[in-house]
Each structure stands twice: as C-alpha cells, then as structure tokens.
XYZ file of N, CA and C in Angstrom:
216
model
N 0.911 -1.197 -0.119
C 0.007 -0.165 0.200
C 1.070 1.014 -0.193
N 0.722 2.063 -0.576
C 1.388 3.519 -0.960
C 0.739 4.506 -0.040
N 1.460 5.177 0.524
C 1.110 6.387 1.537
C 0.489 7.568 0.744
N -0.639 8.184 0.905
C -1.002 9.206 0.009
C -0.424 10.594 0.443
N -0.491 11.491 -0.607
C 0.087 12.919 -0.253
C -0.858 13.379 0.823
N -0.211 14.365 1.334
C -0.695 14.703 2.404
C -2.387 15.253 2.326
N -3.317 14.886 3.284
C -4.691 15.220 3.108
C -5.321 13.898 2.524
N -4.575 13.029 1.890
C -5.228 12.026 1.041
C -5.776 10.972 1.721
N -6.913 10.381 1.594
C -7.427 9.528 1.792
C -7.455 8.183 1.071
N -7.093 6.930 1.525
C -7.009 5.715 0.746
C -7.907 4.537 1.420
N -8.908 3.902 1.157
C -9.755 3.013 1.694
C -9.396 1.851 0.727
N -8.964 0.837 1.141
C -8.563 -0.389 0.533
C -9.483 -1.535 1.042
N -10.217 -2.428 0.083
C -10.867 -3.572 0.610
C -10.427 -5.104 0.129
N -10.266 -6.005 0.699
C -9.950 -7.096 0.313
C -10.998 -7.847 -0.530
N -10.726 -8.653 -1.471
C -11.533 -9.196 -2.294
C -12.328 -10.435 -1.604
N -11.462 -11.070 -0.445
C -12.321 -12.203 -0.145
C -13.359 -11.435 1.301
N -12.859 -10.346 1.630
C -13.890 -9.675 2.860
C -14.440 -8.127 1.871
N -15.529 -8.254 1.684
C -15.437 -6.884 0.869
C -16.013 -6.054 2.041
N -16.678 -6.740 3.241
C -17.216 -5.736 4.452
C -16.171 -5.462 5.333
N -15.009 -5.749 4.991
C -13.711 -4.933 5.697
C -13.070 -4.325 4.951
N -12.607 -3.090 5.443
C -11.504 -1.985 4.856
C -11.024 -1.597 5.754
N -9.742 -1.303 5.069
C -8.794 -0.153 5.662
C -8.565 1.076 5.242
N -8.646 2.177 5.965
C -8.902 3.485 5.628
C -7.411 4.467 6.377
N -6.742 4.536 5.605
C -5.324 5.351 5.357
C -5.540 6.695 5.632
N -4.850 7.556 6.024
C -4.664 9.137 5.761
C -3.132 9.635 6.290
N -2.940 10.096 5.616
C -1.620 10.934 5.690
C -1.989 12.401 6.197
N -1.919 12.658 7.574
C -2.284 13.905 8.043
C -1.214 14.735 8.223
N -0.176 14.632 7.332
C 0.866 15.651 7.354
C 2.009 15.679 8.340
N 2.207 16.922 9.164
C 2.990 16.761 10.450
C 2.434 15.964 11.459
N 1.238 16.351 11.332
C 0.450 15.157 12.598
C 0.873 13.743 12.294
N 1.045 13.059 11.107
C 1.166 11.948 11.390
C 0.413 11.010 10.116
N 0.292 9.539 10.425
C -0.319 8.839 9.631
C -1.522 8.177 10.508
N -2.730 7.993 9.903
C -3.547 7.190 10.720
C -4.184 5.984 9.706
N -4.394 4.818 10.494
C -4.971 3.703 9.667
C -6.014 3.238 10.517
N -7.162 2.808 10.108
C -8.296 2.410 10.875
C -9.037 1.006 10.000
N -9.228 0.052 10.816
C -9.996 -1.107 10.183
C -11.604 -1.046 10.294
N -12.263 -0.895 9.455
C -13.666 -0.711 9.544
C -14.138 -1.919 8.831
N -15.126 -2.726 9.846
C -15.923 -3.903 9.460
C -17.327 -3.803 9.577
N -18.237 -3.697 8.372
C -19.638 -2.915 8.117
C -19.798 -2.037 8.892
N -19.140 -0.829 8.531
C -19.228 0.605 9.167
C -19.093 0.368 10.661
N -18.409 -0.339 10.744
C -18.201 -0.429 12.514
C -16.452 -0.220 12.380
N -15.712 0.859 13.234
C -14.436 0.439 13.303
C -13.846 -0.218 14.318
N -13.327 -1.231 14.176
C -12.879 -2.297 14.810
C -11.082 -2.100 15.460
N -10.783 -1.476 14.583
C -9.467 -0.866 15.149
C -8.525 0.090 14.758
N -7.885 0.535 15.547
C -7.326 2.143 14.644
C -5.807 2.155 15.551
N -4.831 2.914 14.607
C -3.322 3.178 14.430
C -3.289 4.241 14.375
N -2.082 5.160 14.556
C -1.847 6.354 14.282
C -0.341 6.525 15.059
N 0.417 7.213 14.498
C 1.517 7.463 14.622
C 1.593 8.401 16.035
N 0.776 9.190 15.913
C 0.874 10.125 17.068
C -0.483 10.350 17.622
N -0.791 10.834 18.902
C -2.152 10.977 19.704
C -2.923 12.000 18.565
N -2.473 13.267 17.936
C -3.198 14.013 17.194
C -3.384 13.342 16.031
N -2.735 12.490 15.014
C -3.156 11.911 14.525
C -4.564 10.913 14.501
N -4.333 10.052 15.922
C -5.591 9.202 16.266
C -6.825 10.103 16.332
N -6.529 11.532 17.164
C -7.814 11.991 16.769
C -8.504 12.419 15.644
N -7.459 12.979 14.805
C -8.052 13.141 13.464
C -8.699 12.256 12.297
N -8.058 10.883 12.874
C -8.402 9.583 12.091
C -9.728 9.321 12.528
N -10.260 9.714 13.821
C -11.480 9.307 14.662
C -12.356 10.259 14.006
N -12.018 11.370 13.639
C -12.759 12.763 13.358
C -12.937 12.291 11.684
N -12.281 11.770 10.902
C -12.311 11.529 9.666
C -13.309 10.215 9.275
N -13.234 9.358 10.431
C -14.313 7.867 10.185
C -15.846 8.680 10.875
N -15.794 9.393 11.309
C -17.145 10.095 11.789
C -17.544 10.893 10.244
N -16.816 11.172 10.002
C -17.335 11.932 8.357
C -17.593 11.127 7.473
N -17.112 9.958 7.394
C -17.449 8.808 6.776
C -18.579 7.913 7.019
N -19.387 8.174 8.432
C -20.239 7.536 8.931
C -19.901 6.324 9.310
N -18.686 6.291 10.128
C -18.314 4.929 10.718
C -18.501 5.036 12.061
N -18.983 4.033 12.695
C -19.143 4.315 14.125
C -18.000 3.954 15.121
N -17.511 4.609 15.745
C -16.400 4.439 16.212
C -16.560 4.113 17.702
N -17.684 3.981 18.216
C -18.102 3.745 19.734
C -17.446 2.494 20.397
N -16.824 1.453 19.755
C -16.066 0.241 19.959
C -14.805 0.309 20.178
N -14.382 1.505 19.786
C -12.737 1.691 19.780
C -12.180 1.532 21.369
N -11.099 1.438 21.393
C -10.460 1.215 22.620
C -9.789 2.657 23.205
N -9.525 3.211 23.856
C -8.939 4.303 24.246
C -7.650 4.060 24.752
C-alpha cells in the first residue's frame, strides 16, 4: 500500500472480505492514521501520534463509521 499525499485518503478492501476495509490518511505533520472498518464499525485504529489518532477518528465520523467500540 502506498502512503497518499498529505490530506489524501485511501480506502482498501480485500476481495475475500468486502465488508472489511482499511482507511489510511496522511495527516502531514500530525502523522499517519489507519483504521480497520468492518460493516461500518471501526474495530481497530493505529496512528503515529495522538493528534493523528484524533484526526483519524474525526475522519471516520465524516465517513459515517461508528467509532463507539474503539479502545481508548
């Protein structure tokens, strides 16, 4: 997977599990954020900084993804 330019969003879905996708965002100085989404529910999140994690969660909300089950 290639990291997008700053502000770019990549959503990648596997052919075996179309309900599962990975959402990757390059937040520039704030870092990178990646979320695992299964059937519109965020089941995992990784970020290189706390700021990138907050931005990633905000992006998921914009995409109408439920983040209520993410561990803090």
